[in-house]
């Protein structure tokens, strides 16, 4: 009965100095991960045929710079909240 699409952003903190933060932004379609951005890898990686297509396009476009900006804004910006919990 239709299609299901969602994304999940995860920040992984390994130390308080903010140098070891890893951001993972995963995109799912019908419960299958199609494409993922991993800040440690520094680019999008596709896991399905459609995901490979998206990854190639997004790695060449403004989406890549946007993800790197999110690492700074979202993950590093919320590190104090994470460590206070």
N, C-alpha and C. Protein backbone atom coordinates (compact mmCIF):
# COMPACT_ATOMS: atom_id res chain seq x y z
N UNK A 1 0.82 -1.20 0.00
CA UNK A 1 0.00 0.00 0.00
C UNK A 1 0.86 1.25 0.00
N UNK A 2 1.72 1.42 -0.94
CA UNK A 2 2.51 2.63 -1.03
C UNK A 2 3.97 2.38 -0.71
N UNK A 3 4.67 3.49 -0.54
CA UNK A 3 6.10 3.44 -0.31
C UNK A 3 6.44 4.12 1.00
N UNK A 4 7.55 3.73 1.58
CA UNK A 4 7.98 4.26 2.86
C UNK A 4 9.41 4.75 2.72
N UNK A 5 9.64 6.03 3.00
CA UNK A 5 10.97 6.61 2.89
C UNK A 5 11.27 7.40 4.15
N UNK A 6 12.47 7.24 4.69
CA UNK A 6 12.88 8.02 5.85
C UNK A 6 14.40 8.10 5.92
N UNK A 7 14.87 9.02 6.76
CA UNK A 7 16.31 9.14 6.96
C UNK A 7 16.59 9.23 8.45
N UNK A 8 17.79 8.84 8.83
CA UNK A 8 18.23 8.84 10.22
C UNK A 8 19.60 9.50 10.29
N UNK A 9 19.74 10.50 11.16
CA UNK A 9 21.04 11.14 11.38
C UNK A 9 21.52 10.72 12.76
N UNK A 10 22.74 10.26 12.82
CA UNK A 10 23.33 9.79 14.08
C UNK A 10 24.70 10.45 14.27
N UNK A 11 24.93 10.96 15.47
CA UNK A 11 26.23 11.50 15.82
C UNK A 11 26.87 10.54 16.82
N UNK A 12 28.07 10.13 16.54
CA UNK A 12 28.81 9.23 17.44
C UNK A 12 29.96 10.01 18.05
N UNK A 13 29.95 10.10 19.36
CA UNK A 13 30.96 10.86 20.09
C UNK A 13 31.92 9.89 20.76
N UNK A 14 33.21 10.08 20.52
CA UNK A 14 34.20 9.18 21.12
C UNK A 14 35.08 9.89 22.14
N UNK A 15 35.09 11.22 22.14
CA UNK A 15 35.88 11.96 23.12
C UNK A 15 35.32 13.36 23.27
N UNK A 16 35.61 14.00 24.39
CA UNK A 16 35.08 15.33 24.66
C UNK A 16 35.80 16.44 23.89
N UNK A 17 36.90 16.14 23.24
CA UNK A 17 37.64 17.19 22.53
C UNK A 17 37.02 17.53 21.17
N UNK A 18 35.92 16.88 20.80
CA UNK A 18 35.16 17.11 19.58
C UNK A 18 35.90 16.74 18.30
N UNK A 19 37.06 16.14 18.40
CA UNK A 19 37.79 15.71 17.20
C UNK A 19 37.35 14.34 16.72
N UNK A 20 36.77 13.55 17.62
CA UNK A 20 36.39 12.19 17.26
C UNK A 20 34.92 12.04 16.95
N UNK A 21 34.25 13.09 16.53
CA UNK A 21 32.82 13.00 16.24
C UNK A 21 32.63 12.43 14.83
N UNK A 22 31.73 11.48 14.75
CA UNK A 22 31.38 10.87 13.46
C UNK A 22 29.89 11.09 13.23
N UNK A 23 29.53 11.59 12.08
CA UNK A 23 28.12 11.77 11.72
C UNK A 23 27.77 10.80 10.61
N UNK A 24 26.66 10.11 10.81
CA UNK A 24 26.16 9.17 9.82
C UNK A 24 24.73 9.59 9.46
N UNK A 25 24.49 9.82 8.19
CA UNK A 25 23.17 10.21 7.70
C UNK A 25 22.74 9.14 6.71
N UNK A 26 21.77 8.32 7.12
CA UNK A 26 21.33 7.19 6.31
C UNK A 26 19.96 7.45 5.71
N UNK A 27 19.78 7.05 4.46
CA UNK A 27 18.52 7.22 3.74
C UNK A 27 17.95 5.84 3.40
N UNK A 28 16.70 5.62 3.80
CA UNK A 28 16.05 4.32 3.63
C UNK A 28 14.85 4.45 2.70
N UNK A 29 14.62 3.41 1.92
CA UNK A 29 13.43 3.30 1.09
C UNK A 29 12.88 1.90 1.26
N UNK A 30 11.65 1.80 1.72
CA UNK A 30 11.01 0.51 2.00
C UNK A 30 11.87 -0.38 2.89
N UNK A 31 12.38 0.21 3.97
CA UNK A 31 13.15 -0.47 5.02
C UNK A 31 14.54 -0.93 4.59
N UNK A 32 14.99 -0.51 3.41
CA UNK A 32 16.32 -0.88 2.92
C UNK A 32 17.16 0.39 2.83
N UNK A 33 18.35 0.35 3.42
CA UNK A 33 19.24 1.50 3.34
C UNK A 33 19.78 1.61 1.92
N UNK A 34 19.45 2.74 1.27
CA UNK A 34 19.90 2.98 -0.10
C UNK A 34 21.25 3.67 -0.15
N UNK A 35 21.41 4.72 0.65
CA UNK A 35 22.61 5.54 0.58
C UNK A 35 22.91 6.08 1.97
N UNK A 36 24.21 6.31 2.22
CA UNK A 36 24.65 6.79 3.52
C UNK A 36 25.79 7.78 3.34
N UNK A 37 25.72 8.86 4.15
CA UNK A 37 26.86 9.76 4.27
C UNK A 37 27.53 9.46 5.59
N UNK A 38 28.84 9.26 5.57
CA UNK A 38 29.62 9.03 6.78
C UNK A 38 30.73 10.06 6.78
N UNK A 39 30.79 10.88 7.84
CA UNK A 39 31.78 11.96 7.88
C UNK A 39 33.21 11.42 7.94
N UNK A 40 33.40 10.23 8.46
CA UNK A 40 34.74 9.64 8.49
C UNK A 40 35.20 9.29 7.07
N UNK A 41 34.29 8.78 6.27
CA UNK A 41 34.59 8.46 4.87
C UNK A 41 34.66 9.75 4.06
N UNK A 42 33.78 10.72 4.40
CA UNK A 42 33.80 12.02 3.74
C UNK A 42 33.00 12.10 2.45
N UNK A 43 32.14 11.12 2.22
CA UNK A 43 31.33 11.13 1.01
C UNK A 43 30.13 10.21 1.19
N UNK A 44 29.23 10.26 0.22
CA UNK A 44 28.08 9.36 0.19
C UNK A 44 28.50 8.02 -0.40
N UNK A 45 27.90 6.96 0.12
CA UNK A 45 28.14 5.61 -0.39
C UNK A 45 26.78 4.97 -0.64
N UNK A 46 26.59 4.40 -1.82
CA UNK A 46 25.34 3.74 -2.17
C UNK A 46 25.40 2.25 -1.87
N UNK A 47 24.27 1.70 -1.42
CA UNK A 47 24.20 0.28 -1.09
C UNK A 47 23.25 -0.50 -1.99
N UNK A 48 22.47 0.21 -2.78
CA UNK A 48 21.59 -0.42 -3.76
C UNK A 48 21.88 0.22 -5.11
N UNK A 49 21.27 -0.30 -6.16
CA UNK A 49 21.48 0.30 -7.48
C UNK A 49 21.05 1.77 -7.49
N UNK A 50 19.89 2.05 -6.92
CA UNK A 50 19.41 3.43 -6.86
C UNK A 50 20.30 4.26 -5.93
N UNK A 51 20.75 3.67 -4.83
CA UNK A 51 21.62 4.37 -3.90
C UNK A 51 22.96 4.75 -4.50
N UNK A 52 23.52 3.89 -5.32
CA UNK A 52 24.78 4.20 -6.01
C UNK A 52 24.58 5.39 -6.94
N UNK A 53 23.43 5.42 -7.63
CA UNK A 53 23.10 6.54 -8.51
C UNK A 53 23.03 7.84 -7.72
N UNK A 54 22.31 7.82 -6.58
CA UNK A 54 22.20 9.01 -5.74
C UNK A 54 23.57 9.43 -5.20
N UNK A 55 24.34 8.48 -4.73
CA UNK A 55 25.65 8.79 -4.14
C UNK A 55 26.55 9.48 -5.16
N UNK A 56 26.59 8.97 -6.37
CA UNK A 56 27.43 9.59 -7.41
C UNK A 56 27.00 11.03 -7.67
N UNK A 57 25.70 11.25 -7.76
CA UNK A 57 25.19 12.60 -8.03
C UNK A 57 25.43 13.53 -6.84
N UNK A 58 25.15 13.06 -5.62
CA UNK A 58 25.28 13.90 -4.43
C UNK A 58 26.74 14.21 -4.11
N UNK A 59 27.65 13.32 -4.43
CA UNK A 59 29.07 13.58 -4.19
C UNK A 59 29.62 14.66 -5.13
N UNK A 60 28.94 14.89 -6.25
CA UNK A 60 29.36 15.92 -7.20
C UNK A 60 28.65 17.24 -7.00
N UNK A 61 27.58 17.24 -6.21
CA UNK A 61 26.75 18.43 -6.06
C UNK A 61 26.91 19.12 -4.71
N UNK A 62 26.03 20.07 -4.44
CA UNK A 62 26.10 20.84 -3.20
C UNK A 62 25.69 20.04 -1.96
N UNK A 63 25.12 18.87 -2.15
CA UNK A 63 24.70 18.05 -1.01
C UNK A 63 25.88 17.66 -0.13
N UNK A 64 27.02 17.39 -0.73
CA UNK A 64 28.20 16.97 0.03
C UNK A 64 28.66 18.07 0.98
N UNK A 65 28.75 19.30 0.50
CA UNK A 65 29.14 20.43 1.36
C UNK A 65 28.11 20.64 2.46
N UNK A 66 26.84 20.41 2.14
CA UNK A 66 25.79 20.55 3.14
C UNK A 66 25.94 19.56 4.28
N UNK A 67 26.29 18.33 3.95
CA UNK A 67 26.49 17.31 4.99
C UNK A 67 27.68 17.66 5.88
N UNK A 68 28.75 18.14 5.29
CA UNK A 68 29.91 18.52 6.09
C UNK A 68 29.57 19.68 7.02
N UNK A 69 28.71 20.57 6.56
CA UNK A 69 28.25 21.66 7.41
C UNK A 69 27.38 21.17 8.55
N UNK A 70 26.61 20.12 8.30
CA UNK A 70 25.76 19.55 9.35
C UNK A 70 26.59 18.92 10.46
N UNK A 71 27.73 18.37 10.12
CA UNK A 71 28.62 17.82 11.15
C UNK A 71 28.98 18.92 12.14
N UNK A 72 29.34 20.07 11.63
CA UNK A 72 29.69 21.20 12.50
C UNK A 72 28.48 21.72 13.26
N UNK A 73 27.38 21.95 12.55
CA UNK A 73 26.21 22.57 13.14
C UNK A 73 25.46 21.63 14.09
N UNK A 74 25.15 20.46 13.62
CA UNK A 74 24.28 19.56 14.37
C UNK A 74 25.05 18.76 15.42
N UNK A 75 26.08 18.04 14.99
CA UNK A 75 26.79 17.16 15.94
C UNK A 75 27.62 17.94 16.95
N UNK A 76 28.47 18.84 16.46
CA UNK A 76 29.31 19.60 17.39
C UNK A 76 28.47 20.56 18.21
N UNK A 77 27.40 21.08 17.62
CA UNK A 77 26.52 21.99 18.34
C UNK A 77 25.76 21.32 19.48
N UNK A 78 25.53 20.03 19.39
CA UNK A 78 24.80 19.30 20.42
C UNK A 78 25.70 18.45 21.31
N UNK A 79 27.00 18.56 21.17
CA UNK A 79 27.92 17.75 21.97
C UNK A 79 27.77 18.03 23.45
N UNK A 80 27.59 19.29 23.84
CA UNK A 80 27.45 19.63 25.26
C UNK A 80 26.22 18.96 25.87
N UNK A 81 25.15 18.88 25.11
CA UNK A 81 23.93 18.20 25.58
C UNK A 81 24.21 16.71 25.76
N UNK A 82 24.90 16.12 24.82
CA UNK A 82 25.23 14.69 24.88
C UNK A 82 26.06 14.38 26.13
N UNK A 83 27.09 15.17 26.37
CA UNK A 83 27.98 14.89 27.49
C UNK A 83 27.40 15.25 28.84
N UNK A 84 26.38 16.11 28.87
CA UNK A 84 25.75 16.44 30.15
C UNK A 84 24.74 15.38 30.58
N UNK A 85 24.31 14.52 29.66
CA UNK A 85 23.30 13.50 29.97
C UNK A 85 23.90 12.33 30.71
